[in-house]
Structure formats: structure tokens, C-alpha cells
Short mmCIF file of C-alpha atoms in Angstrom, two decimals:
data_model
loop_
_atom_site.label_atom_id
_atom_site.label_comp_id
_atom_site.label_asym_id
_atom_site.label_seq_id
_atom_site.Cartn_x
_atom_site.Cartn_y
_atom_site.Cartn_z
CA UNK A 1 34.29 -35.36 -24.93
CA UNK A 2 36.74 -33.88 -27.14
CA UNK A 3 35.70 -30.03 -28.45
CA UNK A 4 36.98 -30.78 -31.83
CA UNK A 5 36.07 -34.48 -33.22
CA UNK A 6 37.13 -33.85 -36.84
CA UNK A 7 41.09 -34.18 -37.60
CA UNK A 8 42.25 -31.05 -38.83
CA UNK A 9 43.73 -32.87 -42.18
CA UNK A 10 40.44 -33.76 -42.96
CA UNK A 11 39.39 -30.50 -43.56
CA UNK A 12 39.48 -30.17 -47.95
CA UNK A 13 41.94 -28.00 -49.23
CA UNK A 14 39.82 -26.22 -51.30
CA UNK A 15 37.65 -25.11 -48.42
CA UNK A 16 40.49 -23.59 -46.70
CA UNK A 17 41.78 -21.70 -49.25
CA UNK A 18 38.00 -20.31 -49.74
CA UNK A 19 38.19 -19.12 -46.07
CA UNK A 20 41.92 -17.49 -46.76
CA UNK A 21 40.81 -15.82 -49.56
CA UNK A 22 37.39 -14.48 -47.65
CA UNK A 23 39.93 -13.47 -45.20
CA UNK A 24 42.02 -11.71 -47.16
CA UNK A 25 39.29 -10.03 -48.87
CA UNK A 26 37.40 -8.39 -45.79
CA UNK A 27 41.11 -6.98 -44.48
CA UNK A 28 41.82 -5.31 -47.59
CA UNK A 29 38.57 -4.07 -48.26
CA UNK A 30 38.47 -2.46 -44.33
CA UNK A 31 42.34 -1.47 -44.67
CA UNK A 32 40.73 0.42 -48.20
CA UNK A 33 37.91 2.66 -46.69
CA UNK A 34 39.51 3.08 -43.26
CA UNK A 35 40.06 7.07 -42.54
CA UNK A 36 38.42 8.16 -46.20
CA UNK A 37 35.32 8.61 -47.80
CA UNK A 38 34.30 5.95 -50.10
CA UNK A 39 34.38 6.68 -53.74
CA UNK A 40 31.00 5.25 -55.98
CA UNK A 41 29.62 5.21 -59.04
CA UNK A 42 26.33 6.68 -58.14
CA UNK A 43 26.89 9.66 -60.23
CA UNK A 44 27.98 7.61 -63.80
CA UNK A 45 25.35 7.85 -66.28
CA UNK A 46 24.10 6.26 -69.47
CA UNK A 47 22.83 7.82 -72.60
CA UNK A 48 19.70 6.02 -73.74
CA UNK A 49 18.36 5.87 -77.20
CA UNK A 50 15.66 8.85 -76.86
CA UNK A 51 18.99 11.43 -75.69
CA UNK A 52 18.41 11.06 -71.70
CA UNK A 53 20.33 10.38 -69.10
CA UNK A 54 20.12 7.24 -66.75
CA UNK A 55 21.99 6.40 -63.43
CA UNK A 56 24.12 3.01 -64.20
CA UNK A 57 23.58 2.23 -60.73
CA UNK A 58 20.79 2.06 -57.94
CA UNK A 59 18.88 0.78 -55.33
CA UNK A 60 16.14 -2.02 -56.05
CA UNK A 61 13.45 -2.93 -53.59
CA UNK A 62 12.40 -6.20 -54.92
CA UNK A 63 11.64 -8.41 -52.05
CA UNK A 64 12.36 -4.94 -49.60
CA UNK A 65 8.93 -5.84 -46.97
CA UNK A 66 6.97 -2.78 -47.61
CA UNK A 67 6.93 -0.48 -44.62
CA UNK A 68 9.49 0.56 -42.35
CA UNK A 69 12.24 -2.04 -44.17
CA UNK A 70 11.55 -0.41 -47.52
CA UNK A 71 11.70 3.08 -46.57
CA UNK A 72 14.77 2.73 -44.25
CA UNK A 73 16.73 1.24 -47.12
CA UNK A 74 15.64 3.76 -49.40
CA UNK A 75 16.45 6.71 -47.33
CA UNK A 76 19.44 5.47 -46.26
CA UNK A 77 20.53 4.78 -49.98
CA UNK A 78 19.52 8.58 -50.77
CA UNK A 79 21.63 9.91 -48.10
CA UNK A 80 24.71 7.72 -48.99
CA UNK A 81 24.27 8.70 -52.30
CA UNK A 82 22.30 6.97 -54.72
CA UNK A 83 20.49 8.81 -57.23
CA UNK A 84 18.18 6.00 -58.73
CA UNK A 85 15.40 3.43 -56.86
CA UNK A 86 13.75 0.85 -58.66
CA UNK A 87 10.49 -0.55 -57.76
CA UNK A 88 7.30 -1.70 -59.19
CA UNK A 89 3.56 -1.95 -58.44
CA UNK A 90 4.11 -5.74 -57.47
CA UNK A 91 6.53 -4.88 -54.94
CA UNK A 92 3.73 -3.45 -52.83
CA UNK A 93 6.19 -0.77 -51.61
CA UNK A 94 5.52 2.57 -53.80
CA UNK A 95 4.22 4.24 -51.03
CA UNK A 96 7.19 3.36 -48.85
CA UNK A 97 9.42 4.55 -51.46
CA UNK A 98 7.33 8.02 -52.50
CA UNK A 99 8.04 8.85 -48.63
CA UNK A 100 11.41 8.11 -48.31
CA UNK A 101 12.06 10.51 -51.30
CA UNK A 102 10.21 12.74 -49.59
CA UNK A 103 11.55 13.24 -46.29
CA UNK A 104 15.61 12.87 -48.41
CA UNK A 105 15.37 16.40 -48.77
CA UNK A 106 16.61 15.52 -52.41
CA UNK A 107 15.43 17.60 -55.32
CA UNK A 108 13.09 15.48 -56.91
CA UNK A 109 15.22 16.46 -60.44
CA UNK A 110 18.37 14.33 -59.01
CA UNK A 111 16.55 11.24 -58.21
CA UNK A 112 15.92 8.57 -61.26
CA UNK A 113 12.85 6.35 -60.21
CA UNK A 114 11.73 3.17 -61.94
CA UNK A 115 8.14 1.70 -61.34
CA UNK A 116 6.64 -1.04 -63.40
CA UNK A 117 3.23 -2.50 -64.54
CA UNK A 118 2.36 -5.88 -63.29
CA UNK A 119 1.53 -8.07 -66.27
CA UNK A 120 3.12 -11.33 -64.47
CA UNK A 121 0.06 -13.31 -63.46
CA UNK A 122 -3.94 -12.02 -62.21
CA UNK A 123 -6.38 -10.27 -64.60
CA UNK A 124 -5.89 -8.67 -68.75
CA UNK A 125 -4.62 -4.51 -68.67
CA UNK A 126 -5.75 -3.21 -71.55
CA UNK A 127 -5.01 0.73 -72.92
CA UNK A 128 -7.08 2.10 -69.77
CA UNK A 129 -6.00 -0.01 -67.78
CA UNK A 130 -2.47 0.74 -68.26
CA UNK A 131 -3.03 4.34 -67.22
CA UNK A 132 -4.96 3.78 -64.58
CA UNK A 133 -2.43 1.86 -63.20
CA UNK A 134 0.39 3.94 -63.72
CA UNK A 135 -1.52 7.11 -61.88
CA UNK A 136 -1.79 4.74 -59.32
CA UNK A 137 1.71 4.40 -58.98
CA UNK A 138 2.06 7.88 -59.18
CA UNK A 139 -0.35 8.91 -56.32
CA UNK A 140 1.42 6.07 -54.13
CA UNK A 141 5.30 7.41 -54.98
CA UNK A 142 4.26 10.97 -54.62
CA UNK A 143 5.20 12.03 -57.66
CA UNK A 144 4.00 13.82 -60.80
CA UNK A 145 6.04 11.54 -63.43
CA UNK A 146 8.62 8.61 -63.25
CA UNK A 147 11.62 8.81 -64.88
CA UNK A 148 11.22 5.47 -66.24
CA UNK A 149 7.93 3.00 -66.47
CA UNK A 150 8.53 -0.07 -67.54
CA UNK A 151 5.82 -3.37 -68.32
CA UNK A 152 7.03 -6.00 -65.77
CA UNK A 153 6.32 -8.53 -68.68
CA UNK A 154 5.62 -10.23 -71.57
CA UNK A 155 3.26 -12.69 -70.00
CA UNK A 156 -0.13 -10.36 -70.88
CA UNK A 157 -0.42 -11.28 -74.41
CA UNK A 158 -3.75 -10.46 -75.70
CA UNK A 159 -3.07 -6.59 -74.36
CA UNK A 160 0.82 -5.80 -74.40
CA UNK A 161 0.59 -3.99 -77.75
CA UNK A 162 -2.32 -2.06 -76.14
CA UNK A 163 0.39 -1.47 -72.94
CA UNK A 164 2.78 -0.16 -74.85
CA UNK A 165 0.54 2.16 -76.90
CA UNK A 166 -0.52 3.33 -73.92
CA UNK A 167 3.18 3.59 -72.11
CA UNK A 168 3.74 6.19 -75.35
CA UNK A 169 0.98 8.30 -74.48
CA UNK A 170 2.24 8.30 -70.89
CA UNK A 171 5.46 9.46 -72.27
CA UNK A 172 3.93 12.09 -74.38
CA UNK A 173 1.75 13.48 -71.66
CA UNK A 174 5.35 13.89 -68.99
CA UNK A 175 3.78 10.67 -66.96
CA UNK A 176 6.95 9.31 -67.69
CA UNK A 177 10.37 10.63 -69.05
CA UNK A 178 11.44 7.29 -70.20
CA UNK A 179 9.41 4.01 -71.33
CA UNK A 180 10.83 0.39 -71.16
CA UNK A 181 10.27 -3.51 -70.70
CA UNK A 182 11.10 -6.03 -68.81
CA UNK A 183 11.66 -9.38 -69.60
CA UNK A 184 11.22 -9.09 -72.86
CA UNK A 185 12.87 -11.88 -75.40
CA UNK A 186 13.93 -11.40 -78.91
CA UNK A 187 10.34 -12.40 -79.96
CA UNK A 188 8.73 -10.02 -77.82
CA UNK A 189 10.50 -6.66 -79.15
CA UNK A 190 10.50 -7.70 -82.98
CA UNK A 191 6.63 -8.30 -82.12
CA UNK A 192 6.59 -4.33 -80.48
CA UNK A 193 8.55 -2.71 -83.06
CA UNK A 194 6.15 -3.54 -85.90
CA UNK A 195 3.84 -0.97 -84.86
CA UNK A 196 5.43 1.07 -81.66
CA UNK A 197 6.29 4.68 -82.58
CA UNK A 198 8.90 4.72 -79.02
CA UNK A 199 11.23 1.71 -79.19
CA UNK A 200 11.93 0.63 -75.33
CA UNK A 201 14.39 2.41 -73.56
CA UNK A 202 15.69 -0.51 -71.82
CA UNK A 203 15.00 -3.99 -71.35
CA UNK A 204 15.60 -5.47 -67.76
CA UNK A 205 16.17 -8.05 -66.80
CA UNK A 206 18.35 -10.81 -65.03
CA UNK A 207 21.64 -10.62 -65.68
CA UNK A 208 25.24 -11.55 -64.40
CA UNK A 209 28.15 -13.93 -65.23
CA UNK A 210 26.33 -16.98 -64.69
CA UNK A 211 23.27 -16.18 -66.78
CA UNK A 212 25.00 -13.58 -69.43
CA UNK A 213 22.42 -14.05 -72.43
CA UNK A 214 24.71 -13.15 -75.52
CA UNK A 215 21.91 -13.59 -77.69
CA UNK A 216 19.26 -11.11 -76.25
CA UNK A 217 22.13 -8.67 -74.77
CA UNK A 218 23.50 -8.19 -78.41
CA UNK A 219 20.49 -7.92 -80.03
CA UNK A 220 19.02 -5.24 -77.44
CA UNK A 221 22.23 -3.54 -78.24
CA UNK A 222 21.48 -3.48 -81.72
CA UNK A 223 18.52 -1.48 -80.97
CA UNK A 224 20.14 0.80 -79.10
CA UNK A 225 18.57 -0.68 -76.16
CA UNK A 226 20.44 -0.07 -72.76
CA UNK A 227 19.93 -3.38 -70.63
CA UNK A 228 19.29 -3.23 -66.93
CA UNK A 229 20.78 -5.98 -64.98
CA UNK A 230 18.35 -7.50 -61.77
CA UNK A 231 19.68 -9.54 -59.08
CA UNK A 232 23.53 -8.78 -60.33
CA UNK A 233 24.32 -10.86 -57.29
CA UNK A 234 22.62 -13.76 -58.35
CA UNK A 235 20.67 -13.95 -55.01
CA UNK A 236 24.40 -14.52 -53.50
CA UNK A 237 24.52 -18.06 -54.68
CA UNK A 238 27.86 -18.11 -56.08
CA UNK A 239 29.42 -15.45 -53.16
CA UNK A 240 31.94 -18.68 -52.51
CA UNK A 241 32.77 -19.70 -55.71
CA UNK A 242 36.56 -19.92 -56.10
CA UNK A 243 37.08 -18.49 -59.39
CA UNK A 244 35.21 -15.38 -58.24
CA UNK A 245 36.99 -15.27 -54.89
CA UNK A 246 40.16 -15.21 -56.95
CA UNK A 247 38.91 -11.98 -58.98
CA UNK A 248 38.08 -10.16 -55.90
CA UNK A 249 41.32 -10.66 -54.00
CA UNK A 250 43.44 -9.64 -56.88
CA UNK A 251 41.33 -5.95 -56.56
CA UNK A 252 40.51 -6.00 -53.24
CA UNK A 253 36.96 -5.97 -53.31
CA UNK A 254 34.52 -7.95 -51.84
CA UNK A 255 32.55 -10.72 -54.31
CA UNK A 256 29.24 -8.33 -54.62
CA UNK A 257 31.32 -5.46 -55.61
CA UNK A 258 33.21 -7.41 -58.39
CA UNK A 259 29.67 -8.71 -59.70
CA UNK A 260 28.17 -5.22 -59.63
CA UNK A 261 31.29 -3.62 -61.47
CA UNK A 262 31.18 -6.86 -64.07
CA UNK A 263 27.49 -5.21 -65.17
CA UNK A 264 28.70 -1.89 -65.37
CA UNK A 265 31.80 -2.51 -67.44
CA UNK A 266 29.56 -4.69 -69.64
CA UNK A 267 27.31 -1.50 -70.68
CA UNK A 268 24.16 -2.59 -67.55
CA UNK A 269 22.30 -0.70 -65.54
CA UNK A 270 22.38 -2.45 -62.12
CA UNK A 271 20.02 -2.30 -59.43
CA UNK A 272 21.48 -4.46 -56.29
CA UNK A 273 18.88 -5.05 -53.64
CA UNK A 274 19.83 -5.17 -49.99
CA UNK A 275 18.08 -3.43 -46.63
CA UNK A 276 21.27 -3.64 -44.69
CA UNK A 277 23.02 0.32 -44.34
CA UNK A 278 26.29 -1.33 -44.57
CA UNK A 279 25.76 -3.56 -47.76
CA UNK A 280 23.62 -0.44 -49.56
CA UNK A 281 27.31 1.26 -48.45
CA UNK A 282 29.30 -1.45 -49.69
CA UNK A 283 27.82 -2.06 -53.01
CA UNK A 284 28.06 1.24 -53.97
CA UNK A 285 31.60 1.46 -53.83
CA UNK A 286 32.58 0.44 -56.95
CA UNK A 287 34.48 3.01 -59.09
CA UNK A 288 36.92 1.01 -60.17
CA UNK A 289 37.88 -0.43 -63.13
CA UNK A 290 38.44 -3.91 -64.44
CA UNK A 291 41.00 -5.51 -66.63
CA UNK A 292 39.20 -6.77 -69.86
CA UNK A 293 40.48 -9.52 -70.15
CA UNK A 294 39.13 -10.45 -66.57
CA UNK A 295 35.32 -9.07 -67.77
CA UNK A 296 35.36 -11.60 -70.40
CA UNK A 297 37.00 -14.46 -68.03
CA UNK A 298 34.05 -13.97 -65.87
CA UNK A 299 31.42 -13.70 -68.89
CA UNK A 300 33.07 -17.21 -69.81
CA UNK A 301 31.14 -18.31 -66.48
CA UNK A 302 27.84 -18.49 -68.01
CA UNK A 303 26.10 -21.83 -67.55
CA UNK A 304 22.70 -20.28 -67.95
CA UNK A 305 21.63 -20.13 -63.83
CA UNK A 306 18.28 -18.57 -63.27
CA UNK A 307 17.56 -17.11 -60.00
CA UNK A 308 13.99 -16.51 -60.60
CA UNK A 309 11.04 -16.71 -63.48
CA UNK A 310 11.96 -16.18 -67.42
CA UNK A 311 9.59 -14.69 -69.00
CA UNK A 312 12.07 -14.10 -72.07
CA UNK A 313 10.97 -17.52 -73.41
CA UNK A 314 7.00 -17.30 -73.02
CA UNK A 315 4.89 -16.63 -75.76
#
């Protein structure tokens, strides 16, 4: 029997050129770090809205299995040099995280860390609660503050005013340097800055050129509200798509890399998860910049794609 049953002209054009360009991608990006150390962007900063700094870029653990998978990736981003891990109570992987900064050997000064409250599904947190639960956090990550806390969501409404009263003591107490949300929509932060005293550091949520959310990005901007971008990568569901293929050949980077540098010449934070050394590696490579007029080709991508939940839209 024949090896090879399908005629070679039957293959579609369009999914060779895909492979050529995947081809052409890997060389240069292997030709590109061969014999030198990579360059990132681990060190570029942000200003938020309260006068602190915060790392553009870093590590999240979303999805990272807690134990020996979490802690590997973490350390491994630490040594490589990232300077800011995002995780969150719901992650179940503090405590993974906490000892991986740990045993870095990293000045606990350098490193940016970003835990959450749960408020996505399960029992009310009111004022107390909110405490409680951030101590927990604390004890878990080792640490005597976070440099940012954020509520995981709007979903809680009966108590989220109570939250966020109680995310400003935090802040006033040194629990946490910097307060935030998360999947917040324009409802929810008109609703929080009737009677907060902090407005939100940053709003995160999802983010990249196929979900780009003019609306709520402009009006967080506004605010002076610096928006973190999760799952930049869009959960690698577009890694073939032509037109992005096309965009990394012409720099030489590899499809995650253009993605993550899209965020960061947009204004985002962005917090690419991976557990594999190599990717962590890879996606941190990305001082480079971007011709505008390409930024705004790709934020012409949009077709509103959701990778996950929105709880922008809830009540």
C-alpha cells in the first residue's frame, strides 16, 4: 500500500504557505538568539495612577497545577528574569508561588506579585471577609504585603462595595501597595467610584487582537486606569492564522511574541501563562518595537472572541 495516498496537488495552497511561513519563522527566530543573550522587556515599567511603578510584563499561573508545575515555572521565570507573577486565591497555587520566591534568592523589593480575591462563584465576602482572605493569601505566598490585590470579580454583588472598602484599608495598612479589579465593565467602576476614596489601579482582564474592547479600554484609560491583558495568546487559538503569521515573519518573531508585544505597545500589562522553560524564555523576548500602523492592522482583528467567562457584562 502506497505510504502517501493523498496527491500532493491536493494539498490547499493556503495550508502550505502556513507551513512556509511557520518555517521561516522558527529559522529566523533560532538564527536571532543563536550565540547572544536574549534581550526582554522584563525590566519596562508602567506608572499607575497612585505614582507606582508596575512591571508591563510577567508570569501568570492561571491553570499552572499547583505543586511542583507551579513552582518550577515560577522559579524558572525568576531566574530568566521576570520581575512580576500573577496569581490568585482560585488558582490554588499561592503557596507554590510564596516558595518559589523564596528559594529565587531575589530581594523581595524587585519582585511585583499579584494575588486576587475569589468573588467568581461559592459563598458572599463581606468587609471581614475580604481581609481574612487576603491574610490568607499572605501567609500562603510568604509575604508581608502584595504589590497588587485585586477582586477577581464583579459577580459578588450584594458585598463588592464592602470588598473594595475593605481592599482600601488593606492598602492603608501596607497589606497591599496597589489595589485593583478584575473584570470589571463600565457599569461596575462608575458603580465603585461613587463612594471609593482609591480608584482601581488596574482593571484586568482579557485582552488581545481578537477581543480588543475599545469601549471599556478607553474608558479605563480615562480614569487613568492601566489595563492588564490575560491570556494575550488567546489560549493559542489563532497561533495559525495567516494574517498573524504574516506579521511575525516580517519581524522575525514567533506568533506569541508578536501578540505579547501587540499588548505592550497598546499601553497593557501582560501576564502570558506557560510551564514550559523554553516558552517562559521565549515570551519574554520581546523588546522590540512595532510599526503603528501594523498595531492598529492587528487591533482591526477584533471579532469579539472570548476565551473564557465575561464577567464585564454581569450585573
Amino acid at each position: 500500500k502506497p505510504r502517501n495516498t493523498i496527491p500532493s496537488r491536493s494539498i490547499s495552497r493556503s495550508g502550505a504557505l502556513q507551513r512556509r511561513l511557520l518555517v521561516a519563522i522558527c529559522f529566523s527566530f533560532l538564527n536571532r538568539c543563536s550565540g547572544s543573550t536574549m534581550s526582554h522587556a522584563c525590566q519596562t515599567s508602567v506608572k499607575l495612577n497612585n505614582g507606582n511603578q508596575m512591571p508591563m510584563f510577567g508570569l501568570g499561573v492561571f491553570k499552572a497545577d499547583p505543586g511542583q508545575s507551579t513552582y518550577s515555572a515560577v522559579l524558572w521565570a525568576l531566574k530568566s528574569g521576570y520581575r512580576h507573577i500573577d496569581t490568585a486565591a482560585y488558582y490554588r497555587n499561592e503557596a507554590d508561588v510564596g516558595k518559589a520566591i523564596h528559594d529565587s534568592g531575589i530581594p523581595r523589593e524587585q519582585i511585583f506579585v499579584t494575588t486576587k480575591l475569589w468573588t467568581g462563584f461559592g459563598p458572599p465576602i463581606d468587609y471581614n471577609g475580604t481581609l481574612a482572605a487576603l491574610k490568607s493569601s499572605l501567609s500562603l505566598l510568604r509575604l508581608q504585603y502584595v504589590d497588587m490585590y485585586l477582586i477577581h470579580s464583579p459577580n459578588d454583588k450584594p458585598n463588592r462595595l464592602e470588598q473594595w472598602r475593605a481592599l482600601e484599608a488593606a492598602s492603608k495598612a501596607g497589606l497591599a501597595k496597589n489595589i485593583g479589579v478584575s473584570n470589571y465593565g463600565i457599569h461596575h467602576l462608575q458603580e465603585l467610584e461613587k463612594v471609593a476614596t482609591i480608584l482601581p489601579a488596574t482593571n484586568q482582564i482579557e485582552l488581545h487582537p481578537w477581543l480588543t474592547r475599545e469601549k471599556l479600554v478607553a474608558y479605563c484609560q480615562s480614569k487613568g486606569i492601566v489595563l492588564t491583558a490575560y491570556s494575550p495568546l488567546a489560549k493559542a487559538r489563532k497561533m495559525s492564522d495567516p494574517a498573524l503569521l504574516a506579521v511575525a515573519q516580517k519581524y522575525g518573531r514567533t506568533p506569541a511574541q508578536i501578540l505579547i508585544r501587540w499588548c505592550m505597545e497598546r499601553g497593557y500589562v501582560t501576564i502570558p501563562k506557560s510551564t514550559k522553560e523554553a516558552r517562559i524564555k521565549e515570551n519574554m523576548d520581546v523588546s522590540f518595537d512595532m510599526d503603528p500602523a501594523d498595531v492598529k492592522a492587528m487591533s482591526s482583528w477584533n471579532s469579539n472572541m472570548l476565551t473564557g467567562w465575561d464577567p464585564t457584562v454581569n450585573q
